[in-house]
Structure formats: C-alpha cells, structure tokens
C-alpha cells in the first residue's frame, strides 16, 4: 500500500513537472496580454516534433549513411558515453526551444497583435484558428500516425527506495523542470527585461509611457513560454514513447487548469498548480479510478475557483465600480 | 429602456409591412423547402445531410447566443447540454419504448420536453455555483464542466450510457419517428429525362430530419427574438454591459444568469436529442471540447447576439468544411481529378484555421453583428480593456514574483 502511494507520488511529481512547464507558457501570456493562448498546446506538440527531428538527425543510422559527414559527430553522440549523451540532449533541447520560441513569437505577431484592441473574444477565436492550423500542418506535412519517440535513458534506474525503483528519465524530468522554473523565476524577478515584463503586465500603457518597449516584453513572453513548452513536449515524447499531431490537446488543457489552479498570471502559482494537479491526478488514478482521473483534475479546479476564485496563490478580485 | 423597446417594436412592425420583405421571406421559405428536394433528386444526397447538420448547429449557436451574446457569459462547455439532451432523450425513450411498443413513432416527439428539461435543469445546476464568477474564470469552469460531463458519460455510470461504445446498445434501436417509414416507402418518383442521370426522388431519413430541424430552427428563432425583446432580454443586456450598475438598478443578477443558463441549455438539449435521432446513434465522441469551441466560433464569427449571424456562422463553420469534404468524396468538384480532390479535402481544416485568424483580424465583431451590439461596439474595446485591467491589477499587485 505504502509502495503504491509512493510510486504514484513519483509519477505525480513527474507529470506535475511537465504540467508546470506547459502551464508557465499559459500564465506568462495571460499575465501580459490577459488572453488564453489556446495555440500553446500546439506549440508544445511542435516542440516534441522538432525534438524528434533533431534527435533523429543526431543519432539515426539512416542519416549517417545518407550524409557521411554526419557520421563522426553521430559516433560521438551515440557512443560517447555521458558526455555524448548530454551534448546530444543539449543540442536537441536548445534547438527545439529556439524553433518553437520563434513559432510563438510569429503566432503573436500575425495572429494576436492585429487584435490587441479588438473585442475580448476575438483573440480567443484567432488562437483556436492557429491551433487548428498547426495541428493540420503537422498532420499533413509530417505524419498522421503516431511516431515512436526514443528514450535515450533506456530502462536505466536512478535509485531504488524500498521496492520502488525510480527511472533516470523521471529524475531528469523533475530536475530539469525545477531548474528551468528557478531560472525563469530569477530572470523575471531580477533581470532588466524581466522587470520590463512585470511592468508591462501591470499596466501596459503606463509602462509604454515610461519608455518600456511593450512589444518587446510581449514578444519575450511569447518566446519564453513556448520554449518551455517545447522542453515539456520532448520530455513527454520520451515519457510516453510516442508522439502524434493531436498530443497537445489534453496536456494543454490540464496545464491550463494548473495555471488557473495556481492563480493565472502568477508564475509561482503555475508551478505549484502543475505539481498539485499532477500529484492529485496520479493519486486519483491509483486509488479511485483511471477513467475518472480527468474528472478529479477538473473537479479540483472548479472547487478552487468557486471557493477561491483567484486560484491558490492569486489575490481575490474585487470589482471596482 | 422604454425608448429601446419602442424602437425595436417599430422596426418589427415596419418589417411586416414592407412588400419587398414579404417577397424575400416567401422566396427564402420556398428555397428552404424545395432546394433539398432538388439535391435529393439529382443524387446529391449528402448535401441534405449536411444541411440538416448545419441546421442543428444553427440551433446550438442560437442557444449559446442567449448565454454568450445576450447575457455576455462565456460558456466553453456548451456542448455538454447537447450531450445531455441526446443521452437523456435516448435513455428515457428506450425505457418508455420497452414498456409500451405502441409509443414507438411518438417517442422522439415525447422526448423533446424531456431532453429540454434535462438540459435546462443541468444549466441551472451549473449556473448556481458559478454565479459569482465572471469573464475568463467562468469560461474555465464551464470548460471543466463540459469535460466532466463527457468523461462521466464515457465511464458508463451505473451502466446507463454504455461508455465509449455509445447508445443504442447492440441489438437495440432508436424507434423510427412518426410517418418516416410511410414516406420512405411511398414517396418516390423518377423523371428520366431530367439531368445527366435522370431525376430520382426518394424521400429519405435525411429529408425527414432536415425538415424537422428547419421547423425547430424557426421555433428557436421565434422564441429567441421574443426573449431578446422581453424584460428578461433587457435585463441581460444591462447585466452584460455592467453587472454592478444593473444590479443597483434593480436587475436581479441571480435570476438573469440562471435564466440565461437554463434557456440557453434548453435549445442545446433539444438539438442533442434531434442529433441522436437523426444519426440513430449517440456516443461521447461527438461532445468533445473542440465542439464547444466550434459553437463559440459560430457565434463569434457570425456576430454576437445576432440571429442571421448565427445562421451564417453555422454555414461557415459546419457547412463549408463538410461540403468540401463531401464534394471531394463524391467526386463532384467541377474540373478536379480525384487525386486533387483528396488533397483539397485534406487541406480544408488547414485553410479553415487560417481563415479564422484572418477573419478575426478583418472583422473582429463578426460578419453580421446585431444592430444593438454594433452601436455598442465603438466603445466596447476600451470598456473591455479597462474592466480586465481592474481585474488584473487586483491580482497582480502581489502576484508576480519579486515584488
């Protein structure tokens, strides 16, 4: 019994790390533009596909026979022990982050910026349009089927507690997720650009009057969020072993729930919300019912919103007349 | 308020008097009746099918319009009412049929109030706990509600919904409605010389439900128009524009919201029941979150609060992609070979996604915004921004880290 709780707790933390990474993207954008970026789940999915492409390029034997120049590099990445593995992963993650980050910025530029002064629902519909577009682009131009995603850590076990063994992949996911969150938090609270972002989110017009380039702050939010989403996308490919064009929808919905749970617009809230949701879901599917695990997630969300409308870390809202 | 009401009444009165309008409406009515007959006769049966589905979307859009367009409450789980209408009608209908087989032809019609009541009561059940929420928070709770309903149906609670396999169960069937079998067996004729393959008319399932759906749409339009002009409709408008001000002017916000949720849900329920009977099948797959989003898109692209807008929106969102696919599948795109037709069919959603983005940039207020809304829209952008900033400030004074 205790073992089951423990194993589910580990799964929950892993899942929570992924949710939190995606949730940060929602919350960053909401914090600045007050819009729900529905296309974020598709950027997460794109991250997984870009990651798979880069990994294939760096390790696949077919690529090596086609382009012999790649062979020595590939030899290092596949046979080079820990150093090779780490550099391969770094290249994969960084390139996916950059590509997806640019996709995020492009989405903002073409789909949302023209609508900044439109009625509130317009950007939402536009985001749904982008989401449909990206899904179908991957479906048509890459693959309509599930693609297998390699797990470079294999079955290796990081450590064993009692009878529960914890895989290296899970440890890597949690450590990376927490590391990225600390980095983002530090960046937003300490750096000059972070300060500009916070100012923009507080009052766009006043920030503009103070000489802050609000477009740059907004673009930064649309770069950072999707870049973190791309990391989550690659990890979830490794975790579940396959990726498909519509894989973004459910995690996106959950991560969004997590963002709201923590208090949308609040970075630390999104992290907390991600972990709470992941753990609740893992425990729920272990002890109540797998089929109802999504009901648990949404029921928690609804209860929190009804009793604490601002989310766990958000302030309650008083309407001014 | 009195002024607004009088304006509307004069407008309606003027519409009735103009002979041009009468001629136009007569023409429209004739087209609604005759066009599907022509499609059927010339072998384009799938078009009638699509027209009936578009009609159901019109009903959904009009129902959501009450909640979103009139009362200004963003509901992202509207499809749940469609599901509840469909399931409650089929389940209660099957129970009634198993007890009295003679009821068979009347089951569908008897189930209309059942589905409507089930959906409306669920609407109240959803509305009560979320009375205090507004804006995006309301949207998210309704989204969660929609998903919960779908997941519960998928999990087959107490064995009544048959899980992902859907209803009716193997070996059971939804009884055919009044007159359908008779019409199918007796109403057919052929004119050999007409058209390339002759004119072969055969009354079928699609036509029957098409006409039912058209009647239901007309009923919906009639009721929704009345509602908009009623005391309740005016209190919705007041609440939509400023909840606090409306409340202090004596509008009961609780009452107005609950009426909006239940009256909006009611049409979703009836549409769901009709959908289940039309398809002879109902399964949780038809009620995903994306469907809710599409209904919202229908309302917004058509123009919020506008009845013609809902119709145009339904044709664009539901009709056009389905038509493209249907035409390509039937090989009826003029001058296009089958390979290209497949490509066109495959790219329809890609283009559709782009269209939504372009459409919002070009006409964020929708294609046919209602006149009353159009007048408000000039100020809407600013007002909305101000309101959300207030909401955001309160949250963010201590919200972002490092402050």
Coordinates of N, CA and C in Angstrom, one line a residue, chain A residues 30 120 305 309 317-320, chain B residues 72-74 130-141 239 242-245 253 257 387 391:
Chain A
X30 N -0.9 35.1 -20.3 CA -2.1 35.6 -19.7 C -1.7 36.8 -18.8
X120 N -12.9 41.2 -26.7 CA -12.1 40.2 -25.9 C -12.1 38.8 -26.6
X305 N -11.9 27.3 -7.9 CA -12.4 28.6 -8.4 C -13.6 29.1 -7.7
X309 N -11.6 32.2 -6.0 CA -11.7 32.5 -7.4 C -10.4 32.9 -8.0
X317 N -10.5 38.8 -6.3 CA -10.8 40.0 -7.2 C -12.0 40.8 -6.7
X318 N -11.8 42.1 -6.5 CA -12.9 42.9 -6.1 C -13.2 43.8 -7.3
X319 N -14.4 43.8 -7.7 CA -14.7 44.7 -8.9 C -14.9 46.1 -8.4
X320 N -14.2 47.0 -9.2 CA -14.4 48.4 -8.9 C -15.5 48.9 -9.8
Chain B
X72 N -23.8 37.7 -22.1 CA -22.4 38.1 -22.0 C -21.6 37.1 -21.2
X73 N -22.1 35.9 -21.0 CA -21.3 34.9 -20.2 C -20.6 33.9 -21.1
X74 N -19.3 33.8 -21.1 CA -18.6 33.0 -22.0 C -18.7 31.5 -21.5
X130 N -21.6 28.9 -10.1 CA -20.7 29.8 -10.8 C -21.3 31.3 -10.8
X131 N -22.3 31.6 -10.0 CA -22.9 32.9 -10.1 C -21.9 34.0 -9.8
X132 N -21.0 33.7 -8.9 CA -20.0 34.8 -8.6 C -18.9 35.0 -9.6
X133 N -18.7 34.0 -10.4 CA -17.5 34.0 -11.3 C -17.9 34.8 -12.5
X134 N -16.8 35.4 -13.1 CA -17.1 36.2 -14.3 C -15.9 36.0 -15.3
X135 N -16.2 36.5 -16.5 CA -15.1 36.5 -17.5 C -14.4 35.2 -17.7
X136 N -13.1 35.3 -17.7 CA -12.3 34.1 -18.1 C -12.5 32.9 -17.1
X137 N -12.7 33.3 -15.8 CA -12.9 32.2 -14.8 C -14.1 31.4 -15.1
X138 N -15.2 32.1 -15.4 CA -16.4 31.5 -15.8 C -16.2 30.5 -17.0
X139 N -15.4 31.0 -18.0 CA -15.1 30.2 -19.2 C -14.4 28.9 -18.8
X140 N -13.5 29.0 -17.8 CA -12.7 27.9 -17.5 C -13.6 26.9 -16.7
X141 N -14.4 27.4 -15.8 CA -15.3 26.4 -15.0 C -16.2 25.7 -16.0
X239 N -27.1 43.6 -17.7 CA -26.1 42.8 -16.9 C -24.8 42.6 -17.7
X242 N -22.8 46.0 -17.6 CA -22.3 46.4 -16.3 C -23.1 45.7 -15.2
X243 N -22.5 44.7 -14.7 CA -23.2 43.9 -13.7 C -23.5 44.7 -12.5
X244 N -22.6 45.5 -12.0 CA -22.8 46.2 -10.7 C -23.9 47.2 -10.9
X245 N -23.8 48.0 -12.0 CA -24.8 49.0 -12.3 C -26.1 48.4 -12.5
X253 N -29.4 39.8 -10.6 CA -28.4 39.2 -11.3 C -28.5 37.6 -11.3
X257 N -29.0 35.5 -14.6 CA -28.0 34.5 -15.0 C -28.5 33.1 -15.1
X387 N -12.0 47.1 -17.9 CA -12.5 46.1 -16.9 C -11.5 45.1 -16.6
X391 N -9.4 43.9 -13.1 CA -9.3 42.5 -12.6 C -7.9 42.1 -12.4

